[in-house]
Short mmCIF file of C-alpha atoms and ligand atoms in Angstrom, two decimals:
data_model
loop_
_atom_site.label_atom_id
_atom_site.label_comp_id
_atom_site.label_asym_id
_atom_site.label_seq_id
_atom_site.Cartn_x
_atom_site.Cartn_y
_atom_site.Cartn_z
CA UNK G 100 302.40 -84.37 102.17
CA UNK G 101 299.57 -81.51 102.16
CA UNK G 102 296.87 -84.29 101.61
CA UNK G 103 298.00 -85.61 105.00
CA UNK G 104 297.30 -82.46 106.69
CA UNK G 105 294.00 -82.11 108.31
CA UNK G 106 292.43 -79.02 110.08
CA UNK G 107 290.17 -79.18 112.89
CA UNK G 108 288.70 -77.17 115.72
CA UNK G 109 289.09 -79.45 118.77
CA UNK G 110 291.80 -82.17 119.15
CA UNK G 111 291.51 -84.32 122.20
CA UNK G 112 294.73 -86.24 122.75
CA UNK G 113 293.95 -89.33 125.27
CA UNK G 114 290.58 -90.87 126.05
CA UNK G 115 290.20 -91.73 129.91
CA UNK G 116 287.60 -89.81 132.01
CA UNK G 117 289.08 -86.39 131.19
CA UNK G 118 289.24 -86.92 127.64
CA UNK G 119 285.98 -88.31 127.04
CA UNK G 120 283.80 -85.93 129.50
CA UNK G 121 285.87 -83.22 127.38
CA UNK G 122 284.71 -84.80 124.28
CA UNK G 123 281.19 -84.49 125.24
CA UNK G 124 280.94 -80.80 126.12
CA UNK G 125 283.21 -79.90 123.14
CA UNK G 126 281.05 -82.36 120.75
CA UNK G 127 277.35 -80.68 122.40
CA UNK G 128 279.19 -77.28 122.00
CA UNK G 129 280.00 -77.79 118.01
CA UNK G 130 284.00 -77.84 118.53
CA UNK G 131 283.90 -81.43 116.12
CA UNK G 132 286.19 -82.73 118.77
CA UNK G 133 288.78 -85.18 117.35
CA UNK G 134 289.71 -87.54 119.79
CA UNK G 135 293.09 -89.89 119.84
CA UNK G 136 293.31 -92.53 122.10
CA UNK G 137 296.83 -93.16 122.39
CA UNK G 138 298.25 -96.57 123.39
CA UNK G 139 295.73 -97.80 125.82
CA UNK G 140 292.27 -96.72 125.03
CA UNK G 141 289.91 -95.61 127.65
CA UNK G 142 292.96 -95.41 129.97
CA UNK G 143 294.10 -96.30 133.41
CA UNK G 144 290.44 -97.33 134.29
CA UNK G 145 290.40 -100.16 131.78
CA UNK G 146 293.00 -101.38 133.98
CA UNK G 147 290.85 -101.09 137.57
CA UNK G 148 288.57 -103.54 138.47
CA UNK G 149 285.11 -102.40 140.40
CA UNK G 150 284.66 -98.12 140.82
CA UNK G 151 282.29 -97.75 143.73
CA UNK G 152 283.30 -93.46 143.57
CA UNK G 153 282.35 -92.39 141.03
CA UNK G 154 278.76 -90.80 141.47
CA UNK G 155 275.82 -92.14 139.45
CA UNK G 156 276.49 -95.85 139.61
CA UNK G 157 274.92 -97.10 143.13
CA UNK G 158 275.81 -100.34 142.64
CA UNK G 159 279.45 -99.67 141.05
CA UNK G 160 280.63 -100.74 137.92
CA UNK G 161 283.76 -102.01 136.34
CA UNK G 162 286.56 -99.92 134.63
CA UNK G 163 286.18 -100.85 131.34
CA UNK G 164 282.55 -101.30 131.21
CA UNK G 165 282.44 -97.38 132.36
CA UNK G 166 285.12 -96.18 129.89
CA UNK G 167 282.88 -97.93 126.83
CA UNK G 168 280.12 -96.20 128.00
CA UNK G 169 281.88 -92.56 128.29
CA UNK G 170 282.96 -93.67 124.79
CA UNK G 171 279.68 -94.34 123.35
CA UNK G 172 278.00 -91.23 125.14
CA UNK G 173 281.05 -89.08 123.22
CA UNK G 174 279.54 -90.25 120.11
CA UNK G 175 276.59 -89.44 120.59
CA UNK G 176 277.34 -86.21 120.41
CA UNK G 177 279.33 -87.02 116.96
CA UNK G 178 282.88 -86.86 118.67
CA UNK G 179 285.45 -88.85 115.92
CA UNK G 180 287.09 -91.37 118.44
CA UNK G 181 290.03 -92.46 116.69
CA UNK G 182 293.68 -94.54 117.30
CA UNK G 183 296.17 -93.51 117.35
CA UNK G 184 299.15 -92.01 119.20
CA UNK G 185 300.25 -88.02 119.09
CA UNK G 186 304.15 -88.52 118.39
CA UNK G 187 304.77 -84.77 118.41
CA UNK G 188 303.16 -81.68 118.60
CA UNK G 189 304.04 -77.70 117.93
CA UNK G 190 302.31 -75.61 119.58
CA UNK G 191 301.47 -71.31 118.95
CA UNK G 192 302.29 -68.94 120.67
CA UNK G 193 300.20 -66.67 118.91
CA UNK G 194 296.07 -66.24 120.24
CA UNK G 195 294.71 -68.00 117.60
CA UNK G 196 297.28 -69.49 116.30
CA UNK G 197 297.11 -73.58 114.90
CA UNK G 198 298.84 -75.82 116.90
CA UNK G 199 300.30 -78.81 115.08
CA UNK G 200 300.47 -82.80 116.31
CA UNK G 201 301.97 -85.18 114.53
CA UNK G 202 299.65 -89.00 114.60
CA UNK G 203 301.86 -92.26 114.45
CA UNK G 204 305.23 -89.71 113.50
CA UNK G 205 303.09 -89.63 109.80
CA UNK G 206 299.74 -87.48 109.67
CA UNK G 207 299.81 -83.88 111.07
CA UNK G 208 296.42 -82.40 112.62
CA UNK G 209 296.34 -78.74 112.97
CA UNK G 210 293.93 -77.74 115.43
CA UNK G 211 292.66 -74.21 116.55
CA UNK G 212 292.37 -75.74 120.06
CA UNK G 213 294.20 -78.44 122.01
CA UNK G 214 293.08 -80.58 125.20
CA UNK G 215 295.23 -82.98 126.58
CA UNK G 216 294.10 -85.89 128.67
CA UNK G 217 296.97 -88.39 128.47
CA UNK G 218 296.94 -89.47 132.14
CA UNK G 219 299.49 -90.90 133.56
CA UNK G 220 301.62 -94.70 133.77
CA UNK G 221 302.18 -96.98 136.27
CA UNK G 222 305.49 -96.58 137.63
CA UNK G 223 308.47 -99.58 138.03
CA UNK G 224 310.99 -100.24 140.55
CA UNK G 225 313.12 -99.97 137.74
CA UNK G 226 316.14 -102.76 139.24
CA UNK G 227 317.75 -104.85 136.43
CA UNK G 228 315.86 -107.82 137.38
CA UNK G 229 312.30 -106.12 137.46
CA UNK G 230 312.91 -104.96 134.15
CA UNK G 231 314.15 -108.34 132.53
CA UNK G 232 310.72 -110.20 134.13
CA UNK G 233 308.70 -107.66 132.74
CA UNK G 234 305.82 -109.97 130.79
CA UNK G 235 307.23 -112.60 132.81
CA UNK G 236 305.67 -112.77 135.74
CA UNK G 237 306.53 -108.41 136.75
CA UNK G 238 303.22 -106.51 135.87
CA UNK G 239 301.98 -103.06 136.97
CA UNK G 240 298.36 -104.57 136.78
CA UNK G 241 296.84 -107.01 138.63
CA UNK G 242 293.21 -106.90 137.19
CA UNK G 243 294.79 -107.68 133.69
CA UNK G 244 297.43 -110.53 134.92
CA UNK G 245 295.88 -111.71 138.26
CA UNK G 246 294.13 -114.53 136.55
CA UNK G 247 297.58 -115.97 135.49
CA UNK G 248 298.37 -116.61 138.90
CA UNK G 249 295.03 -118.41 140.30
CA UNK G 250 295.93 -120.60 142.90
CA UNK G 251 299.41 -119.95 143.34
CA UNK G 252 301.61 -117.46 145.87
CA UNK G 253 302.24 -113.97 144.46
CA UNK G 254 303.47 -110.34 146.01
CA UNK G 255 302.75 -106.78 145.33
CA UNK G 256 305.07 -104.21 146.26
CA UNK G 257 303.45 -100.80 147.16
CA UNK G 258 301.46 -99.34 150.10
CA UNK G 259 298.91 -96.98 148.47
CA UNK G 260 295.05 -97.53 148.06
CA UNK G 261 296.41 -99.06 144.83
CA UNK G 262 298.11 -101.33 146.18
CA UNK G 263 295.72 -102.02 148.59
CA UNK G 264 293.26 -102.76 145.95
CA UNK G 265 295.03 -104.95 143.99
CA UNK G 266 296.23 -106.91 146.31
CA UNK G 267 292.43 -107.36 147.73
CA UNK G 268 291.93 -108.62 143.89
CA UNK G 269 294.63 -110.55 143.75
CA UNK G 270 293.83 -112.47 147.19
CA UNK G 271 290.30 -113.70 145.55
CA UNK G 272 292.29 -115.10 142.64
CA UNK G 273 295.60 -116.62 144.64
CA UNK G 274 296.57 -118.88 147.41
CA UNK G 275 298.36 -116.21 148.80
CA UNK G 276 299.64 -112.38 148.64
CA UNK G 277 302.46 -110.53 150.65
CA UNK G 278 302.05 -107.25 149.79
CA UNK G 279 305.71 -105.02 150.69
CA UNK G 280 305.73 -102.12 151.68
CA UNK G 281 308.59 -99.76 152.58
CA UNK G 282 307.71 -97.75 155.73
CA UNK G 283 306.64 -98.90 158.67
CA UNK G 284 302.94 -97.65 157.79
CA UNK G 285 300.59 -97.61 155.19
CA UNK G 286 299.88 -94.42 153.04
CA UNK G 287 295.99 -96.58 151.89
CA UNK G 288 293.05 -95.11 153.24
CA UNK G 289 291.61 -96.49 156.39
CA UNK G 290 288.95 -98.49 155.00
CA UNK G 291 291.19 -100.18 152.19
CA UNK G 292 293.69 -100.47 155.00
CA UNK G 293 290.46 -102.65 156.81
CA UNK G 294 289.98 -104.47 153.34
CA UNK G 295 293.52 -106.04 153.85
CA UNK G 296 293.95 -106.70 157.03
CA UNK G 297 290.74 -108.69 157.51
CA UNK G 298 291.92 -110.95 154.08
CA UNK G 299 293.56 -114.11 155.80
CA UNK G 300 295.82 -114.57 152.84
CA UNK G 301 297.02 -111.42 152.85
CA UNK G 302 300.53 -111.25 154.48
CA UNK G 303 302.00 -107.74 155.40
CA UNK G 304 305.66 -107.06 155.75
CA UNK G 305 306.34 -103.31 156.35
CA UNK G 306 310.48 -102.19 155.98
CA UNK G 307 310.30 -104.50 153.36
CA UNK G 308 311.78 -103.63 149.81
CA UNK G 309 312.77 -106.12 146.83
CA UNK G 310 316.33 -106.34 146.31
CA UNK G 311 315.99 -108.70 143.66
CA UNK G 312 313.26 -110.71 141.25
CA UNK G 313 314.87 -114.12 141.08
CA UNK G 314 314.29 -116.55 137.53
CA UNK G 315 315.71 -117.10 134.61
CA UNK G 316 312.90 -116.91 132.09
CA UNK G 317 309.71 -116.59 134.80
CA UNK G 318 309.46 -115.12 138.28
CA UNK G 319 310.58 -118.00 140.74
CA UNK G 320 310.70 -115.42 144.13
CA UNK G 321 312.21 -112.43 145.63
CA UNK G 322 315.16 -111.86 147.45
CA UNK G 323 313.71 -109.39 150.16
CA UNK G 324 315.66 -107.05 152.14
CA UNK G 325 315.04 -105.38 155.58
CA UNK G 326 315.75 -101.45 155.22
CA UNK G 327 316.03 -101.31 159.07
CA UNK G 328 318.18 -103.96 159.88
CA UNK G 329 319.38 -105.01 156.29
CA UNK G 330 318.35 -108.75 156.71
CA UNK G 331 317.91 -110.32 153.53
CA UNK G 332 315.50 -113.13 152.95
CA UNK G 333 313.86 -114.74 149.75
CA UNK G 334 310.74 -116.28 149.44
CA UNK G 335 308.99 -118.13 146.70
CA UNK G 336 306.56 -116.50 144.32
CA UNK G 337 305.56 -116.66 140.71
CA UNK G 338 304.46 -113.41 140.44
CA UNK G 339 305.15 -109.64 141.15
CA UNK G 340 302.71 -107.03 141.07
CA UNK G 341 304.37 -103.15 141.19
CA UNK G 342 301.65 -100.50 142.87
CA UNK G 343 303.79 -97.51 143.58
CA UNK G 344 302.08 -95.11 141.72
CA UNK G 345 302.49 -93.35 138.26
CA UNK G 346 304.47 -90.81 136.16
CA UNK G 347 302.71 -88.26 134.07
CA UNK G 348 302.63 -88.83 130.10
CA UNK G 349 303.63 -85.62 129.41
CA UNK G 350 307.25 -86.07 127.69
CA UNK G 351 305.88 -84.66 124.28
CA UNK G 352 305.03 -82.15 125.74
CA UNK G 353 308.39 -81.06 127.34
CA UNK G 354 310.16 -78.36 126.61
CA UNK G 355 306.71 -76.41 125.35
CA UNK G 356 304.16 -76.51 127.73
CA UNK G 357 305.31 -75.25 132.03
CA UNK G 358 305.66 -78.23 133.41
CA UNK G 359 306.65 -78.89 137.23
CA UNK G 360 309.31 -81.02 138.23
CA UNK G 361 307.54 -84.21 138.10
CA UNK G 362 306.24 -83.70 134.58
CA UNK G 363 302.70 -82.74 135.94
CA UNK G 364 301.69 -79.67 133.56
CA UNK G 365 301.39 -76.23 135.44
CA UNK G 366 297.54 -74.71 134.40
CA UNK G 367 296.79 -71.26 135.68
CA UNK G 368 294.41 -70.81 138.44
CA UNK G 369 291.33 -72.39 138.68
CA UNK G 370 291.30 -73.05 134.69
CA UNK G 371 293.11 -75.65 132.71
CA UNK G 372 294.73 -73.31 130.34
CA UNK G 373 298.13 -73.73 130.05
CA UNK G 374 301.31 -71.05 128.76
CA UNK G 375 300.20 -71.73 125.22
CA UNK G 376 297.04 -69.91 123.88
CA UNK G 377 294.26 -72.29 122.88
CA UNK G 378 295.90 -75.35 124.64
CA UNK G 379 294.52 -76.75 127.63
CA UNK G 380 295.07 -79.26 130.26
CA UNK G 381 292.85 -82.11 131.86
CA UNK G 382 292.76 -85.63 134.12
CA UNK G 383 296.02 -86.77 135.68
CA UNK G 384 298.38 -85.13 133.30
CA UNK G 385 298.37 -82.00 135.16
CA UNK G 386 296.81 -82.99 138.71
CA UNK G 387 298.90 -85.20 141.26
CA UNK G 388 296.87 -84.15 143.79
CA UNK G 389 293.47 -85.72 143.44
CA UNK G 390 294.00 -88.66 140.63
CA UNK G 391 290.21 -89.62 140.76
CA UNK G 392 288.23 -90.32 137.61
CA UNK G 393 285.46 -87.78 138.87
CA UNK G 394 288.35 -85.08 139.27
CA UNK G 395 289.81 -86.57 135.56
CA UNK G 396 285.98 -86.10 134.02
CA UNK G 397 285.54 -82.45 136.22
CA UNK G 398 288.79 -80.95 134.52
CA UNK G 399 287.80 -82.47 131.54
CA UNK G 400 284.54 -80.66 130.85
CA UNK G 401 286.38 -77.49 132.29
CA UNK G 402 288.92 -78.05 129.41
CA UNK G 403 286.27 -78.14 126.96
CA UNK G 404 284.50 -75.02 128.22
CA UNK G 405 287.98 -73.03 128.54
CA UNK G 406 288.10 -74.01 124.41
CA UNK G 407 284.94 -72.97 123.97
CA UNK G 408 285.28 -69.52 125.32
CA UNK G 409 288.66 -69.30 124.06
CA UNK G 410 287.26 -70.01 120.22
CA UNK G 411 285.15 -67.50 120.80
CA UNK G 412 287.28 -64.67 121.50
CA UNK G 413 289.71 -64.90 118.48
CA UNK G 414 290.16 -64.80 114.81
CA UNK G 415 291.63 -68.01 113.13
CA UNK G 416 294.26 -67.75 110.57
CA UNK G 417 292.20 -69.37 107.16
CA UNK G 418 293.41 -72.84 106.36
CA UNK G 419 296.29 -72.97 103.86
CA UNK G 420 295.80 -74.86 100.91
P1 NDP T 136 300.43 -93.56 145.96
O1 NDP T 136 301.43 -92.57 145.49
O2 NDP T 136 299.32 -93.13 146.84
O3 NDP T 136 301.19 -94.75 146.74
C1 NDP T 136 302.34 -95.32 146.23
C2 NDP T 136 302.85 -96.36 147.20
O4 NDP T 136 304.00 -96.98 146.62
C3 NDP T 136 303.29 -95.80 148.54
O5 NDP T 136 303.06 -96.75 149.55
C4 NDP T 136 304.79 -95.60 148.31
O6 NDP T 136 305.54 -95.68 149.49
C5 NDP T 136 305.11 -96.81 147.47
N1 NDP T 136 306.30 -96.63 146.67
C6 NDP T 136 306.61 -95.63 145.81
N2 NDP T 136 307.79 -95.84 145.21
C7 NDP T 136 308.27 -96.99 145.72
C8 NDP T 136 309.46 -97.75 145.52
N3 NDP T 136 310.38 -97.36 144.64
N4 NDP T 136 309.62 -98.89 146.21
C9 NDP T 136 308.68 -99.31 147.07
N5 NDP T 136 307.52 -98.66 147.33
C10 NDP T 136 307.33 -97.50 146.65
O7 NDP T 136 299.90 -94.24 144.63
P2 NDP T 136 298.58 -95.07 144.36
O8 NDP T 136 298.71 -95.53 142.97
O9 NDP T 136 298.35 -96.09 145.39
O10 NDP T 136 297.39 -94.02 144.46
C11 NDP T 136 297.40 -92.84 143.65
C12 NDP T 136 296.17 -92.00 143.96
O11 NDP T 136 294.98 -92.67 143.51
C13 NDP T 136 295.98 -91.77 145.46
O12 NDP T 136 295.50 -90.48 145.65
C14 NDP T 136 294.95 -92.79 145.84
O13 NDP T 136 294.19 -92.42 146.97
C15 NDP T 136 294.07 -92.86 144.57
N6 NDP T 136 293.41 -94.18 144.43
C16 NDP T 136 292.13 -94.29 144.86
C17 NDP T 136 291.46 -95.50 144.75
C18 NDP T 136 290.05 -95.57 145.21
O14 NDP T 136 289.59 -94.60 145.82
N7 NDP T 136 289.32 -96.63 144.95
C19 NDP T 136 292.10 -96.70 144.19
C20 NDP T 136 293.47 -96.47 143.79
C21 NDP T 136 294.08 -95.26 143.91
P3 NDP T 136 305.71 -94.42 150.49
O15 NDP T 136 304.42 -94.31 151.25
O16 NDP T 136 306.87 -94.84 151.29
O17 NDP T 136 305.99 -93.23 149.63
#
């Protein structure tokens, strides 16, 4: 077992914007940042079509085009990019103490210092039905499942510049797209509100919820479902795309780290350190606020220059043998 233990100075668990920008500060600063990538490397970006925000890029530039480059510019700087999932972690409460995480519930990493950037998921309705169709015509991404459903009559349930988005992607790709959304407005920002409304095959229904995904196997519709006057209706689609936003991936975390009451860690002040010495907190994890990749990337380089600083100021236990 101690040949599977590994020390290192910076362990970087999750590798979307706030990861990797940590990477490179920690990596230019000589912390030998470790990164893992958990479950979907280069996270929720890989899963966006065209960023037009985030500065640098006049022209824009696709999600996962931009998270191979942030990849490539960590290792550069000699930051170990590697996959794998964190399955458990101990954290010190001493200054200077070695936090532990456990990779793939086998190999345990001690680390002097800890940044997390695991992000956040996409959220689900979470009826029977939804769940059942999941992989069956239910996705939480239309830029990775769109193309399944060229030509044919889809709907996205959600109101939120995400769903706004997607179902702007989704209207190049189908025949058509009711997008549903629960209130009798739209939370997306005015211009991706614009975006929709001038798409001709984009049909809105506002006070509109899914009561039920219909098919045995594969989506076949949606039995709708007024929440004003409780009408229900169904109409025929083959697929359902879920926008409602996302859920922190902080659960390994729990029960450690001061969390608030959505999961979103708590950091204190203006930094990202947490209530554990040594162990700070980046990206979407711990911001519900913001959720942009420039905000991700800006925590993330504070991260790495909170572990900097905090290296600096204390003593390490040696390594046991
Ligand atoms: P949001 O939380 O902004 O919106 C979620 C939407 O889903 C809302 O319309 C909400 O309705 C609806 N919703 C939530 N739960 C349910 C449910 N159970 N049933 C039906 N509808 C539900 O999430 P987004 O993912 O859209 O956006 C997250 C953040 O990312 C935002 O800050 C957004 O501005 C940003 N973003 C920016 C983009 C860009 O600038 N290019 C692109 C995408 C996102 P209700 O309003 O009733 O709560």
């Amino acid at each position: 077992m101690s040949e599977q233990i590994e020390r290192i100075k910076t362990l970087i668990i999750g590798s979307g914007p706030a990861g990797y920008t940590a990477a490179i500060y920690a990596a230019r600063a000589d912390l030998k940042p470790v990164v893992y990538t958990g479950m979907e490397p280069g996270g929720q970006l890989t899963t966006t079509t065209e960023v037009d925000n985030f500065p640098g890029y006049p022209e824009g530039i696709d999600g996962p085009t931009m998270m191979v480059q942030l990849q490539q510019q960590a290792e550069r700087f000699g930051t170990d990019v590697r996959i794998g999932m964190v399955t458990a972690v101990e954290f010190s409460d001493e200054v200077g103490g070695i936090h532990k995480a456990t990779i793939d519930n086998d190999k345990v990493v001690e680390a002097e210092t800890v940044i997390i950037s695991t992000g956040a998921s996409a959220k689900y309705l979470n009826i029977p039905s939804e769940q059942r169709l999941r992989g069956g015509g239910v996705s939480a991404c239309a830029v990775c499942d769109g193309f399944f459903y060229k030509g044919q009559d889809v709907a996205i349930v959600g109101g939120g510049d995400t769903a706004a988005e997607e179902a702007s992607y989704l209207a190049n790709i189908c025949n058509k797209v009711t997008m549903l959304i629960r209130k009798d407005y739209m939370r997306a920002s005015k211009a991706m509100q614009h975006r929709v409304n001038n798409l001709s095959n984009i049909e809105i229904r506002y006070n509109t919820e899914v009561d039920e995904v219909l098919g045995d196997q594969v989506v076949e519709g949606l039995r709708l479902v007024n929440n004003k006057t409780g009408e229900k209706e169904e109409i025929t689609v083959t697929g359902l795309f879920i926008a409602i936003g996302h859920t922190p991936n902080t659960g390994i975390f729990k029960g450690q780290l001061d969390m608030d009451e959505t999961g979103y860690i708590i950091t204190k002040g203006k930094s990202t350190k947490t209530n554990k010495p040594g162990v700070f907190a980046s990206g979407d994890a711990q911001d519900k606020e913001y959720r942009q990749a420039v905000t991700a990337a800006g925590t993330g380089c504070m991260a790495a220059l909170d572990a900097e600083r905090y290296l600096a100021t204390v003593e390490t236990p040696e390594e046991v043998s």
